[in-house]
XYZ file of N, CA and C in Angstrom:
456
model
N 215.287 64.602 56.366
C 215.984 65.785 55.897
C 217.343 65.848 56.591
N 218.590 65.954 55.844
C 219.624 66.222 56.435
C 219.931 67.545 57.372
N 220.432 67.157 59.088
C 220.618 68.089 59.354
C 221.799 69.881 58.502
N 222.774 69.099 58.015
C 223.700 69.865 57.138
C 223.526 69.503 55.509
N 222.961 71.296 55.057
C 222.838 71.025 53.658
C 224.115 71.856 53.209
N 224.987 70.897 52.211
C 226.250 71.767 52.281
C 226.254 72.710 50.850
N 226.857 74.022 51.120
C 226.756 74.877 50.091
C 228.003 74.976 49.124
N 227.629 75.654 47.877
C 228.779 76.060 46.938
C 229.583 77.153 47.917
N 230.286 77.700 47.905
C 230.578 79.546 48.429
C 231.987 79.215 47.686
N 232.679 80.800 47.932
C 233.818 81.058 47.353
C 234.974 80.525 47.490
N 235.235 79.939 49.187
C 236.379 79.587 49.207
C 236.248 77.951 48.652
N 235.241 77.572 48.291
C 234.733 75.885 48.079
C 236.609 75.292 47.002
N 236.663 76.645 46.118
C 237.987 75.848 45.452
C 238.813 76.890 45.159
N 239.090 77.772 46.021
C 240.052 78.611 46.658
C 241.335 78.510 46.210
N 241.920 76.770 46.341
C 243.469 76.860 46.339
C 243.495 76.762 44.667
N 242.420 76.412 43.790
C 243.029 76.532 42.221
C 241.829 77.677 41.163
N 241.652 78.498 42.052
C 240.867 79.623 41.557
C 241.830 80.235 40.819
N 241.604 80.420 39.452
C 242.326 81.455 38.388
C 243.072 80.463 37.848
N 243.704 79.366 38.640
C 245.044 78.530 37.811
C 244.096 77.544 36.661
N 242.985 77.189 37.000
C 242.360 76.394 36.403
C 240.646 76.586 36.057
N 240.191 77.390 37.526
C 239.063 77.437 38.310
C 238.507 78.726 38.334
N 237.365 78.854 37.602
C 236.575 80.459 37.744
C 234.873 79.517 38.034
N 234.739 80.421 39.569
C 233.087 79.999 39.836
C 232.894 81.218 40.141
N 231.421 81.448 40.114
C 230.841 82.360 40.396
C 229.382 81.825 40.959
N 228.481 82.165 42.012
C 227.763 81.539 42.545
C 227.521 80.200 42.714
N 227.022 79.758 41.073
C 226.685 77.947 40.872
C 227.395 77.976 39.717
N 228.170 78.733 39.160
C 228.523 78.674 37.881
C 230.137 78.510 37.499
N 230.703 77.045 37.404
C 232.125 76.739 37.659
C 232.656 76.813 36.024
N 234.096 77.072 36.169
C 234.578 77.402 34.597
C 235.912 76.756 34.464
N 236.080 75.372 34.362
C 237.544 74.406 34.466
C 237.686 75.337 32.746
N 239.282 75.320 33.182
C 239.663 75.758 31.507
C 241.250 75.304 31.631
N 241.948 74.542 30.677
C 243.112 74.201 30.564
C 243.639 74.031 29.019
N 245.235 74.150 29.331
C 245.698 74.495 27.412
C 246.150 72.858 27.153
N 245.520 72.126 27.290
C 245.561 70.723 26.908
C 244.876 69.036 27.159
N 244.096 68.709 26.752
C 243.069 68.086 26.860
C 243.624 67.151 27.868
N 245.029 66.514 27.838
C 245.348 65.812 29.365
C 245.254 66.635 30.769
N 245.889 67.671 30.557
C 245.415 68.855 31.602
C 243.993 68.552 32.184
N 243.261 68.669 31.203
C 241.834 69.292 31.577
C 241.377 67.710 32.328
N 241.777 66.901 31.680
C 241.033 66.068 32.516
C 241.337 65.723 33.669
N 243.207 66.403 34.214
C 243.665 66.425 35.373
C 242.708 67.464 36.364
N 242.567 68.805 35.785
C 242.236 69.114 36.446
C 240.566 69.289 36.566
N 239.913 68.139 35.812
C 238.250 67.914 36.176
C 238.405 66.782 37.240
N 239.134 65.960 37.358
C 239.518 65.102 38.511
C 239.868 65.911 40.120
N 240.459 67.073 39.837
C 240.471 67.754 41.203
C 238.930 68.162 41.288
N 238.641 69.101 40.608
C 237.212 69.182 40.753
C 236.080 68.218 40.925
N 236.235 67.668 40.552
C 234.836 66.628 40.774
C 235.456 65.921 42.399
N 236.920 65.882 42.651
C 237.436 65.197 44.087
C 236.548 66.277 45.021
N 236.976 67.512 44.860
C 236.682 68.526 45.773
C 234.923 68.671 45.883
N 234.180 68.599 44.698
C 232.656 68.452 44.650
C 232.391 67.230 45.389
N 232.588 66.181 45.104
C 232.391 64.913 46.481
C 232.902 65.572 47.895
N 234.194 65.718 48.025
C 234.506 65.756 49.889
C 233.320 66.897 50.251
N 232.962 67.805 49.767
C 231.993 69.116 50.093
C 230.539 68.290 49.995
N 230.414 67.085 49.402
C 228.897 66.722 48.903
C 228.057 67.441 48.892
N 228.875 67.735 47.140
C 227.970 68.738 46.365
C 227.779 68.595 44.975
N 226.529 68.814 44.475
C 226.598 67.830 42.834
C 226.248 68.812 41.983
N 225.915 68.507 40.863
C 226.182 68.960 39.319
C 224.652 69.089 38.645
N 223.617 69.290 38.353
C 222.999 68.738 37.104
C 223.409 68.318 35.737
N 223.795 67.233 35.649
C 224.261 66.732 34.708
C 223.424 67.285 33.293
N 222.184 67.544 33.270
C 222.153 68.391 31.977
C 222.208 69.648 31.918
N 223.182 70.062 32.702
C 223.348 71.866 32.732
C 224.800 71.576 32.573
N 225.638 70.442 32.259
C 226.993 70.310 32.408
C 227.533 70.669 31.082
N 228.605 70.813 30.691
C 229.343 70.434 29.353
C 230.883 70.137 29.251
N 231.274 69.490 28.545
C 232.689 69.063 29.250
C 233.237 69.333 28.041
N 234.732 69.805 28.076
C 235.476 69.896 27.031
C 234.825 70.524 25.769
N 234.500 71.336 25.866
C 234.579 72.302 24.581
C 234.876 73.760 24.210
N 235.169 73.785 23.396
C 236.174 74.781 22.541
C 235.437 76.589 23.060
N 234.547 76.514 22.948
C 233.786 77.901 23.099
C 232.681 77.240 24.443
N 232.648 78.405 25.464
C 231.709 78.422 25.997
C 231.034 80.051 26.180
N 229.839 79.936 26.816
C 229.572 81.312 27.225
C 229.501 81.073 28.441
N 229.604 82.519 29.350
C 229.872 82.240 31.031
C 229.990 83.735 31.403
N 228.678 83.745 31.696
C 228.937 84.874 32.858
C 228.886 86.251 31.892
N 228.112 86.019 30.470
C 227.909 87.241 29.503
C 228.866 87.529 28.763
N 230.006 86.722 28.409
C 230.846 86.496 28.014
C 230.681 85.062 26.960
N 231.341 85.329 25.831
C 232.132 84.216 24.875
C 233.416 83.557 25.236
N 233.790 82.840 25.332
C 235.174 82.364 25.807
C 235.099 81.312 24.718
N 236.814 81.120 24.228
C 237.309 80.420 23.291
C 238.283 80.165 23.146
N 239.212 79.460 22.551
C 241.143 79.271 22.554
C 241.549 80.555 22.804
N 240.771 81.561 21.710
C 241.718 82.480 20.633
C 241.113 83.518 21.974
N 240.042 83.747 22.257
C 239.845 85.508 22.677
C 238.353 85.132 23.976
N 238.381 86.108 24.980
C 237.506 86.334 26.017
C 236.598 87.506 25.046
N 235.343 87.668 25.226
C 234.548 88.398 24.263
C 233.357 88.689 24.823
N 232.691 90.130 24.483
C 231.533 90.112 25.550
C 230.755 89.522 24.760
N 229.532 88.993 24.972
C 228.443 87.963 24.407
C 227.446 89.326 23.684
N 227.346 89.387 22.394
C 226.951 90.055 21.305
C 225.714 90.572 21.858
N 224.783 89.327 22.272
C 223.136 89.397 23.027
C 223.288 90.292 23.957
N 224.325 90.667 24.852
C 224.083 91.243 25.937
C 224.104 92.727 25.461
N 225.871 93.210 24.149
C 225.655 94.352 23.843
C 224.613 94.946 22.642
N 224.245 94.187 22.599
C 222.428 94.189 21.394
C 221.160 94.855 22.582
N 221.213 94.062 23.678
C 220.322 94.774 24.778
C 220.692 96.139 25.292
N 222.128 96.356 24.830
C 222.469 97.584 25.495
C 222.455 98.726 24.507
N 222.499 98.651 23.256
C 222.108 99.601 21.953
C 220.649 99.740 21.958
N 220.022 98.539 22.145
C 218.449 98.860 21.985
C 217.865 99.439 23.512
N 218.458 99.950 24.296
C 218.067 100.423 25.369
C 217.225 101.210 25.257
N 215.949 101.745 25.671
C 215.366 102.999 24.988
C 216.284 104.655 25.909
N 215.450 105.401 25.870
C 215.970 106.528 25.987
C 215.338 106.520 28.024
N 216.153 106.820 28.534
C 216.648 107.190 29.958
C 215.450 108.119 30.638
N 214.418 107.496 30.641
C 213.018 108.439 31.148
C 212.597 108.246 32.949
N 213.559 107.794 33.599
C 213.694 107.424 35.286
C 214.744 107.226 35.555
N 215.126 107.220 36.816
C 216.194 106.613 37.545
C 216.239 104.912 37.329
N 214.932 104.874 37.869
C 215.259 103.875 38.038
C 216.064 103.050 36.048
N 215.510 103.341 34.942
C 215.960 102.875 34.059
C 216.979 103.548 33.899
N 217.853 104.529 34.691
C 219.088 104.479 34.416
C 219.752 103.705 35.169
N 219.441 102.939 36.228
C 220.209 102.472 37.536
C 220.192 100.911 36.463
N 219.429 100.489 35.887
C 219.194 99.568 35.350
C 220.142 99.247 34.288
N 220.254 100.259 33.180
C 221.129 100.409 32.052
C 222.664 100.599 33.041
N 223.227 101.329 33.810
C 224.184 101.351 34.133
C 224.514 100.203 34.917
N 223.563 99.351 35.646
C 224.411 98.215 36.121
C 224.597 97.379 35.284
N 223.882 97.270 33.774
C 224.056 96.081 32.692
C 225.368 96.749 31.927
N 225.846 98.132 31.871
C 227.136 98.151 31.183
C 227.831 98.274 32.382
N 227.800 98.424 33.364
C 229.022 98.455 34.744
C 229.251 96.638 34.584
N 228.914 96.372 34.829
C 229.069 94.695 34.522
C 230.222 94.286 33.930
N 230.575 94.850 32.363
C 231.153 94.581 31.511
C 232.483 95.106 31.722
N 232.682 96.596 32.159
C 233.591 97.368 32.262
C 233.269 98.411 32.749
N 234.924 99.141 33.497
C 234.213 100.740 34.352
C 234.447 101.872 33.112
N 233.607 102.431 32.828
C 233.982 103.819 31.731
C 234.728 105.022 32.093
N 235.349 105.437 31.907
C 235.623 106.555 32.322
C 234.886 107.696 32.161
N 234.882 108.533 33.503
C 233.994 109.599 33.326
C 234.389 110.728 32.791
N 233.444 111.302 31.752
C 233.369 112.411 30.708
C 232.680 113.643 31.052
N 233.281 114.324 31.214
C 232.470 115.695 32.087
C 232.139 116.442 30.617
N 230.787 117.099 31.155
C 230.522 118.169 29.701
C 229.024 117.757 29.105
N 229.286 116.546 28.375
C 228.169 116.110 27.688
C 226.612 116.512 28.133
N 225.773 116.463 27.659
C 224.066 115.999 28.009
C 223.727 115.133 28.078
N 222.618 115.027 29.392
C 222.882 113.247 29.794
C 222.561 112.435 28.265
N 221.830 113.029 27.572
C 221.240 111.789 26.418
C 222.163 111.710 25.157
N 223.342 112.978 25.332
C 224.667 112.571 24.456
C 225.463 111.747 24.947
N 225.620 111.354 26.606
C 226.517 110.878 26.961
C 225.627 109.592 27.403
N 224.671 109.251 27.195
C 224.217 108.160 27.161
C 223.514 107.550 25.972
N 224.100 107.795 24.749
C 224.530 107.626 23.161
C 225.509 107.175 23.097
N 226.843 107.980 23.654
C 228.232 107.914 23.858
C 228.123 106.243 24.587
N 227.896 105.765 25.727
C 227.934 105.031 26.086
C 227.516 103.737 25.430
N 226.276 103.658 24.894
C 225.508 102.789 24.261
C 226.765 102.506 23.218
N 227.396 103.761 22.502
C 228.461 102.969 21.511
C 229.823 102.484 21.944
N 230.593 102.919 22.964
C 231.347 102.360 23.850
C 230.661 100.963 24.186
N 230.039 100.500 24.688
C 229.710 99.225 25.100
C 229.649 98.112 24.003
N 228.750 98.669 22.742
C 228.615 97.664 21.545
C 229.909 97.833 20.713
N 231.243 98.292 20.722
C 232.251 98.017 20.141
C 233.172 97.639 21.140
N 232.784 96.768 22.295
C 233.957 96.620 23.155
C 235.418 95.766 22.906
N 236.245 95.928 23.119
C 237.521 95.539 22.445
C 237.409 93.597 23.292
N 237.955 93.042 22.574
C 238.473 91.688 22.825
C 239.073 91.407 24.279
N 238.484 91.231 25.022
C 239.443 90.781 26.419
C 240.771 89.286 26.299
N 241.480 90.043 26.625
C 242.625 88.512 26.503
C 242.505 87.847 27.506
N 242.672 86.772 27.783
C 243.323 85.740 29.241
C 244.371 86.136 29.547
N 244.748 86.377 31.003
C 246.074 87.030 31.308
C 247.053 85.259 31.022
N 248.112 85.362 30.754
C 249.217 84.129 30.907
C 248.497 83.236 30.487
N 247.613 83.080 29.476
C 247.636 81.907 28.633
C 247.261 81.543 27.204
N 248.164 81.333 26.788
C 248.543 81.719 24.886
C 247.120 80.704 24.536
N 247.116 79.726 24.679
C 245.970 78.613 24.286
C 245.480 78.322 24.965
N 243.981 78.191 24.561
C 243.135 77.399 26.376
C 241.892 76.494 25.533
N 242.091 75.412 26.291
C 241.411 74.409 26.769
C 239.685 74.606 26.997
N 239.200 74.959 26.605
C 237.537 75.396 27.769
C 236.884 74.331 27.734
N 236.488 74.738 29.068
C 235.720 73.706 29.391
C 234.221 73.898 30.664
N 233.317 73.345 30.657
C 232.431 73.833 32.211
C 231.778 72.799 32.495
């Protein structure tokens, strides 16, 4: 058994996080607006996954393609999008009979976005209100980049 088992963590690819690079625990997101790009920058990545010796499951991989999902999200050239399945779980929520199933429902739409708070309502109007706020959520853009590349 190796004395040092080396881990993923946040700063693992620090210096090209956002320019190229979205991870989240085990879950890495190369995305570039041109297929020479991308393979420039899967070459930093896979450099930086060796010096850390740290690997991949190659059948959990996918390289170069157009749409991925990540992180409850759709991602694609055109638009960032919440993943349909997730706001389908959040319409069919049943009706708010504990804490604890509200702590539950509110961390699956806190996730997505913060709502603004609405003073007035009854909790089960304003947790109607919510359920339809969440399943019409507007299109998220990529900040600064007209076309993208996806890739994971």
């Amino acid at each position: 058994m190796p004395s040092h088992i080396p881990k993923f963590n946040e700063s693992t690819f620090q210096k090209h996080l956002r320019d190229f690079v979205l991870a989240f625990f085990d879950d890495i997101l190369v995305y570039s607006t041109t297929v020479q790009e991308h393979v420039i920058h899967w070459e930093k990545v896979l450099k930086i996954l060796r010096k850390e010796q740290l690997y991949a499951k190659r059948s959990k991989c996918s390289f170069s393609q157009r749409k991925v999902e990540y992180l409850g999200h759709i991602i694609t050239v055109e638009v960032v999008a919440t993943d349909p399945t997730k706001t389908e779980v959040m319409v069919s929520w049943p009706s708010l009979r504990s804490l604890k199933a509200l702590r539950g429902f509110l961390g699956l739409t806190g996730y997505y976005r913060r709502i603004p708070s609405k003073g007035g309502p009854e909790p089960e109007e304003a947790f109607e209100e919510l359920k339809k706020v969440m399943s019409t959520a507007p299109v998220l853009a990529l900040a600064d980049h007209k076309t993208l590349y996806c890739g994971n």
